[in-house]
Amino acid sequence: MIQISEAEWQVMEVLWAHPGRNGREVAVALKNTGWTEATVKTLLNRLLKKKALRHEQTDRHYTYFPAVQRTECQQREAVNFLRRVFGGSSPVPLVAHFLENQKLTEAELAELRRLLDRHDDAH
C-alpha cells in the first residue's frame, strides 16, 4: 500500500492533471509552493521509490507519469483518514460530524440524499 505525504500529493496532482512532464515543468507548475527545483526532484524521486510514479528518459531529461490512479490514492487516503480521525473505517461518524457541525445548503443535502438513494439501489 503506497502512502504519500501531503507534499508528494501536490506533485501527484500535477502529474495526474498533466502526465508526461519533466522535473522542471513539475517545479514550474508548483511555483506557488516556494519549493526549489531540487526539492521537487527529491519528491519525484521519493514517489519513484514508492512506485507511485514511473519515468522515461528523453534526451537529457526524465519524463514522469503516474503509476497509480488518483481514485486509488483517494480511497486509501479516505480510509486512513477515517481510521485516524474517527477510529474506524465506517464513514457514518464523518457524515454525522458534518451534518451536526456544518451548515449544509439544501443543494448539498439533496446531493447526499441522492447518493444514499443510489447506494440503496445498488445494494
Coordinates of N, CA and C in Angstrom, one line a residue:
M1 N 0.8 -1.2 0.0 CA 0.0 0.0 0.0 C 0.9 1.2 0.0
I2 N 0.7 2.1 -1.0 CA 1.5 3.3 -1.1 C 0.9 4.4 -0.3
Q3 N 1.8 5.0 0.6 CA 1.3 6.1 1.3 C 2.1 7.3 0.9
I4 N 1.4 8.4 0.5 CA 2.1 9.6 0.1 C 1.9 10.7 1.0
S5 N 2.9 11.5 1.2 CA 2.8 12.7 2.1 C 2.0 13.8 1.4
E6 N 1.7 14.8 2.2 CA 0.9 16.0 1.6 C 1.7 16.6 0.5
A7 N 3.0 16.8 0.7 CA 3.8 17.4 -0.4 C 3.9 16.5 -1.6
E8 N 4.0 15.2 -1.4 CA 4.0 14.3 -2.6 C 2.7 14.3 -3.3
W9 N 1.6 14.5 -2.5 CA 0.3 14.5 -3.1 C 0.2 15.7 -4.1
Q10 N 0.8 16.8 -3.8 CA 0.8 18.0 -4.7 C 1.5 17.7 -6.0
V11 N 2.6 17.0 -5.9 CA 3.3 16.6 -7.1 C 2.5 15.6 -7.9
M12 N 1.8 14.7 -7.2 CA 0.9 13.7 -8.0 C -0.2 14.5 -8.6
E13 N -0.8 15.5 -8.0 CA -1.9 16.2 -8.6 C -1.4 16.8 -9.9
V14 N -0.2 17.4 -10.0 CA 0.3 18.0 -11.2 C 0.4 16.9 -12.3
L15 N 0.9 15.7 -11.9 CA 1.1 14.7 -12.9 C -0.2 13.9 -13.3
W16 N -1.1 13.9 -12.4 CA -2.4 13.3 -12.8 C -3.1 14.2 -13.8
A17 N -3.0 15.5 -13.6 CA -3.6 16.5 -14.5 C -2.9 16.6 -15.8
H18 N -1.5 16.5 -15.8 CA -0.7 16.6 -17.0 C 0.4 15.6 -17.0
P19 N 0.1 14.3 -17.3 CA 1.2 13.3 -17.3 C 2.2 13.6 -18.4
G20 N 3.4 13.1 -18.1 CA 4.5 13.3 -19.1 C 5.3 14.6 -19.0
R21 N 5.3 15.2 -17.8 CA 6.1 16.4 -17.6 C 7.5 16.0 -17.0
N22 N 8.5 16.9 -17.3 CA 9.8 16.6 -16.7 C 9.9 17.4 -15.4
G23 N 11.0 17.2 -14.7 CA 11.1 17.8 -13.4 C 11.0 19.3 -13.4
R24 N 11.6 19.9 -14.3 CA 11.5 21.4 -14.4 C 10.0 21.9 -14.6
E25 N 9.3 21.2 -15.5 CA 7.9 21.5 -15.7 C 7.0 21.3 -14.5
V26 N 7.3 20.2 -13.7 CA 6.6 20.0 -12.5 C 6.9 21.1 -11.5
A27 N 8.2 21.5 -11.4 CA 8.6 22.6 -10.5 C 7.9 23.9 -10.8
V28 N 7.8 24.2 -12.1 CA 7.1 25.4 -12.6 C 5.6 25.4 -12.2
A29 N 5.0 24.2 -12.4 CA 3.6 24.1 -12.0 C 3.4 24.2 -10.5
L30 N 4.4 24.0 -9.7 CA 4.3 24.1 -8.3 C 5.0 25.3 -7.7
K31 N 5.2 26.3 -8.5 CA 6.0 27.5 -8.1 C 5.3 28.2 -6.9
N32 N 4.0 28.1 -6.8 CA 3.3 28.8 -5.7 C 3.6 28.2 -4.3
T33 N 4.3 27.0 -4.3 CA 4.7 26.4 -3.0 C 5.9 27.0 -2.5
G34 N 6.7 27.6 -3.4 CA 8.0 28.2 -2.9 C 9.1 27.1 -2.9
W35 N 8.8 25.9 -3.4 CA 9.8 24.9 -3.4 C 10.8 25.1 -4.6
T36 N 12.1 24.8 -4.3 CA 13.1 24.8 -5.4 C 12.9 23.6 -6.3
E37 N 13.5 23.7 -7.5 CA 13.5 22.6 -8.4 C 14.1 21.4 -7.7
A38 N 15.2 21.6 -6.9 CA 15.8 20.4 -6.2 C 14.8 19.7 -5.3
T39 N 14.0 20.5 -4.6 CA 13.0 20.0 -3.7 C 12.0 19.1 -4.5
V40 N 11.6 19.7 -5.6 CA 10.6 18.9 -6.4 C 11.2 17.6 -6.9
K41 N 12.5 17.7 -7.3 CA 13.1 16.5 -7.8 C 13.3 15.4 -6.7
T42 N 13.5 15.9 -5.5 CA 13.6 15.0 -4.3 C 12.2 14.3 -4.1
L43 N 11.1 15.1 -4.2 CA 9.8 14.5 -4.1 C 9.5 13.5 -5.2
L44 N 9.9 13.9 -6.5 CA 9.8 12.9 -7.6 C 10.5 11.6 -7.3
N45 N 11.7 11.7 -6.8 CA 12.5 10.5 -6.5 C 11.8 9.7 -5.4
R46 N 11.3 10.3 -4.4 CA 10.6 9.6 -3.4 C 9.4 8.8 -4.0
L47 N 8.7 9.5 -4.9 CA 7.5 8.9 -5.5 C 7.9 7.7 -6.4
L48 N 9.0 7.9 -7.1 CA 9.5 6.8 -7.9 C 9.9 5.5 -7.0
K49 N 10.5 5.8 -5.9 CA 10.9 4.7 -5.0 C 9.6 4.0 -4.4
K50 N 8.6 4.8 -4.2 CA 7.3 4.2 -3.7 C 6.5 3.5 -4.8
K51 N 7.0 3.7 -6.0 CA 6.3 3.1 -7.2 C 5.0 3.8 -7.5
A52 N 4.9 5.1 -7.1 CA 3.7 5.9 -7.4 C 3.9 6.5 -8.7
L53 N 5.1 6.7 -9.2 CA 5.4 7.2 -10.5 C 6.3 6.3 -11.2
R54 N 6.3 6.4 -12.5 CA 7.3 5.8 -13.4 C 7.9 6.9 -14.3
H55 N 9.0 6.6 -14.9 CA 9.6 7.7 -15.7 C 10.3 7.1 -16.9
E56 N 10.4 7.9 -17.9 CA 11.1 7.6 -19.2 C 12.1 8.6 -19.4
Q57 N 13.3 8.2 -20.0 CA 14.3 9.1 -20.3 C 14.2 9.6 -21.7
T58 N 14.1 10.9 -21.9 CA 14.1 11.5 -23.2 C 15.2 12.6 -23.3
D59 N 16.1 12.4 -24.2 CA 17.3 13.3 -24.3 C 18.0 13.3 -22.9
R60 N 18.1 14.5 -22.3 CA 18.8 14.6 -21.0 C 17.8 14.6 -19.8
H61 N 16.5 14.5 -20.1 CA 15.5 14.7 -19.1 C 14.7 13.4 -18.8
Y62 N 14.2 13.3 -17.6 CA 13.3 12.2 -17.3 C 11.9 12.8 -17.4
T63 N 11.0 12.1 -18.0 CA 9.6 12.5 -18.1 C 8.8 11.5 -17.1
Y64 N 8.0 12.1 -16.3 CA 7.3 11.4 -15.3 C 5.8 11.1 -15.6
F65 N 5.4 10.0 -15.2 CA 4.0 9.5 -15.4 C 3.5 8.9 -14.1
P66 N 2.2 9.1 -13.8 CA 1.6 8.4 -12.6 C 1.6 6.9 -12.8
A67 N 1.9 6.2 -11.8 CA 1.9 4.7 -11.9 C 0.7 4.2 -11.1
V68 N 0.0 5.1 -10.4 CA -1.2 4.8 -9.7 C -2.3 5.8 -10.1
Q69 N -3.5 5.3 -10.0 CA -4.7 6.1 -10.3 C -5.0 7.0 -9.1
R70 N -5.5 8.2 -9.4 CA -5.9 9.2 -8.4 C -7.0 8.6 -7.5
T71 N -7.9 7.9 -8.1 CA -9.0 7.3 -7.3 C -8.5 6.3 -6.3
E72 N -7.5 5.5 -6.7 CA -6.9 4.5 -5.8 C -6.3 5.2 -4.6
C73 N -5.6 6.3 -4.9 CA -5.0 7.0 -3.8 C -6.0 7.7 -2.9
Q74 N -7.0 8.2 -3.5 CA -8.1 8.8 -2.7 C -8.8 7.8 -1.8
Q75 N -9.0 6.6 -2.3 CA -9.6 5.6 -1.5 C -8.8 5.3 -0.3
R76 N -7.5 5.1 -0.5 CA -6.6 4.8 0.6 C -6.5 5.9 1.6
E77 N -6.4 7.2 1.1 CA -6.4 8.3 2.0 C -7.7 8.5 2.8
A78 N -8.8 8.2 2.2 CA -10.1 8.3 2.9 C -10.2 7.3 4.0
V79 N -9.7 6.1 3.7 CA -9.8 5.0 4.8 C -8.8 5.4 5.9
N80 N -7.6 5.8 5.5 CA -6.6 6.2 6.6 C -7.2 7.4 7.4
F81 N -7.8 8.3 6.8 CA -8.4 9.5 7.5 C -9.5 9.0 8.5
L82 N -10.4 8.1 8.0 CA -11.4 7.6 8.8 C -10.9 6.9 10.0
R83 N -9.9 6.1 9.8 CA -9.2 5.3 10.9 C -8.6 6.2 11.9
R84 N -7.8 7.2 11.4 CA -7.0 8.1 12.2 C -7.9 9.1 13.0
V85 N -8.9 9.7 12.4 CA -9.7 10.7 13.0 C -11.0 10.2 13.6
F86 N -11.6 9.2 13.0 CA -12.9 8.7 13.5 C -12.8 7.3 14.1
G87 N -11.6 6.7 14.2 CA -11.4 5.4 14.9 C -12.0 4.2 14.2
G88 N -12.2 4.3 12.9 CA -12.7 3.1 12.2 C -12.8 3.3 10.7
S89 N -13.4 2.4 10.0 CA -13.4 2.5 8.5 C -14.8 2.9 8.0
S90 N -15.8 3.0 8.9 CA -17.1 3.4 8.5 C -17.2 4.9 8.3
P91 N -17.8 5.4 7.3 CA -18.0 6.8 7.0 C -19.1 7.5 7.8
V92 N -19.9 6.7 8.6 CA -21.0 7.2 9.3 C -20.6 8.3 10.3
P93 N -19.6 8.1 11.1 CA -19.2 9.2 12.0 C -18.8 10.5 11.3
L94 N -18.1 10.3 10.2 CA -17.7 11.5 9.4 C -18.9 12.3 8.9
V95 N -19.9 11.6 8.3 CA -21.1 12.2 7.8 C -21.9 12.8 8.9
A96 N -22.0 12.1 10.0 CA -22.7 12.6 11.2 C -22.0 13.9 11.7
H97 N -20.7 13.9 11.7 CA -20.0 15.1 12.1 C -20.3 16.3 11.3
F98 N -20.3 16.1 10.0 CA -20.7 17.2 9.1 C -22.1 17.7 9.2
L99 N -23.0 16.7 9.3 CA -24.4 17.0 9.5 C -24.7 17.8 10.8
E100 N -24.0 17.5 11.8 CA -24.2 18.1 13.1 C -23.4 19.4 13.3
N101 N -22.3 19.6 12.6 CA -21.4 20.7 12.8 C -21.2 21.7 11.7
Q102 N -21.8 21.4 10.5 CA -21.7 22.3 9.4 C -23.0 22.7 8.9
K103 N -23.1 23.9 8.4 CA -24.3 24.4 7.8 C -24.3 23.9 6.3
L104 N -25.1 22.9 6.0 CA -25.1 22.4 4.6 C -26.3 23.1 3.9
T105 N -26.1 23.4 2.6 CA -27.1 24.0 1.8 C -28.1 22.9 1.5
E106 N -29.3 23.4 1.0 CA -30.3 22.5 0.5 C -29.8 21.6 -0.6
A107 N -29.0 22.2 -1.5 CA -28.4 21.5 -2.6 C -27.5 20.4 -2.1
E108 N -26.7 20.7 -1.1 CA -25.7 19.7 -0.6 C -26.5 18.6 0.1
L109 N -27.5 18.9 0.8 CA -28.4 17.9 1.4 C -29.1 17.0 0.4
A110 N -29.5 17.6 -0.7 CA -30.2 16.9 -1.7 C -29.2 16.0 -2.4
E111 N -28.0 16.4 -2.6 CA -26.9 15.6 -3.2 C -26.6 14.4 -2.3
L112 N -26.5 14.6 -1.0 CA -26.3 13.5 -0.1 C -27.5 12.5 -0.1
R113 N -28.7 13.0 -0.2 CA -29.9 12.1 -0.3 C -29.8 11.3 -1.6
R114 N -29.4 11.9 -2.7 CA -29.3 11.3 -4.0 C -28.3 10.2 -3.9
L115 N -27.1 10.5 -3.3 CA -26.1 9.5 -3.2 C -26.5 8.3 -2.4
L116 N -27.2 8.6 -1.3 CA -27.7 7.5 -0.4 C -28.7 6.6 -1.1
D117 N -29.6 7.3 -1.9 CA -30.6 6.5 -2.6 C -30.0 5.7 -3.7
R118 N -29.0 6.2 -4.4 CA -28.3 5.5 -5.4 C -27.5 4.3 -4.8
H119 N -27.0 4.5 -3.6 CA -26.3 3.4 -2.9 C -27.3 2.3 -2.5
D120 N -28.5 2.7 -2.0 CA -29.5 1.7 -1.7 C -29.9 0.9 -2.9
D121 N -30.1 1.6 -4.0 CA -30.5 0.9 -5.2 C -29.5 -0.1 -5.7
A122 N -28.2 0.2 -5.4 CA -27.1 -0.7 -5.9 C -27.0 -1.9 -5.0
H123 N -27.5 -1.9 -3.8 CA -27.4 -3.0 -2.9 C -28.7 -3.6 -2.6

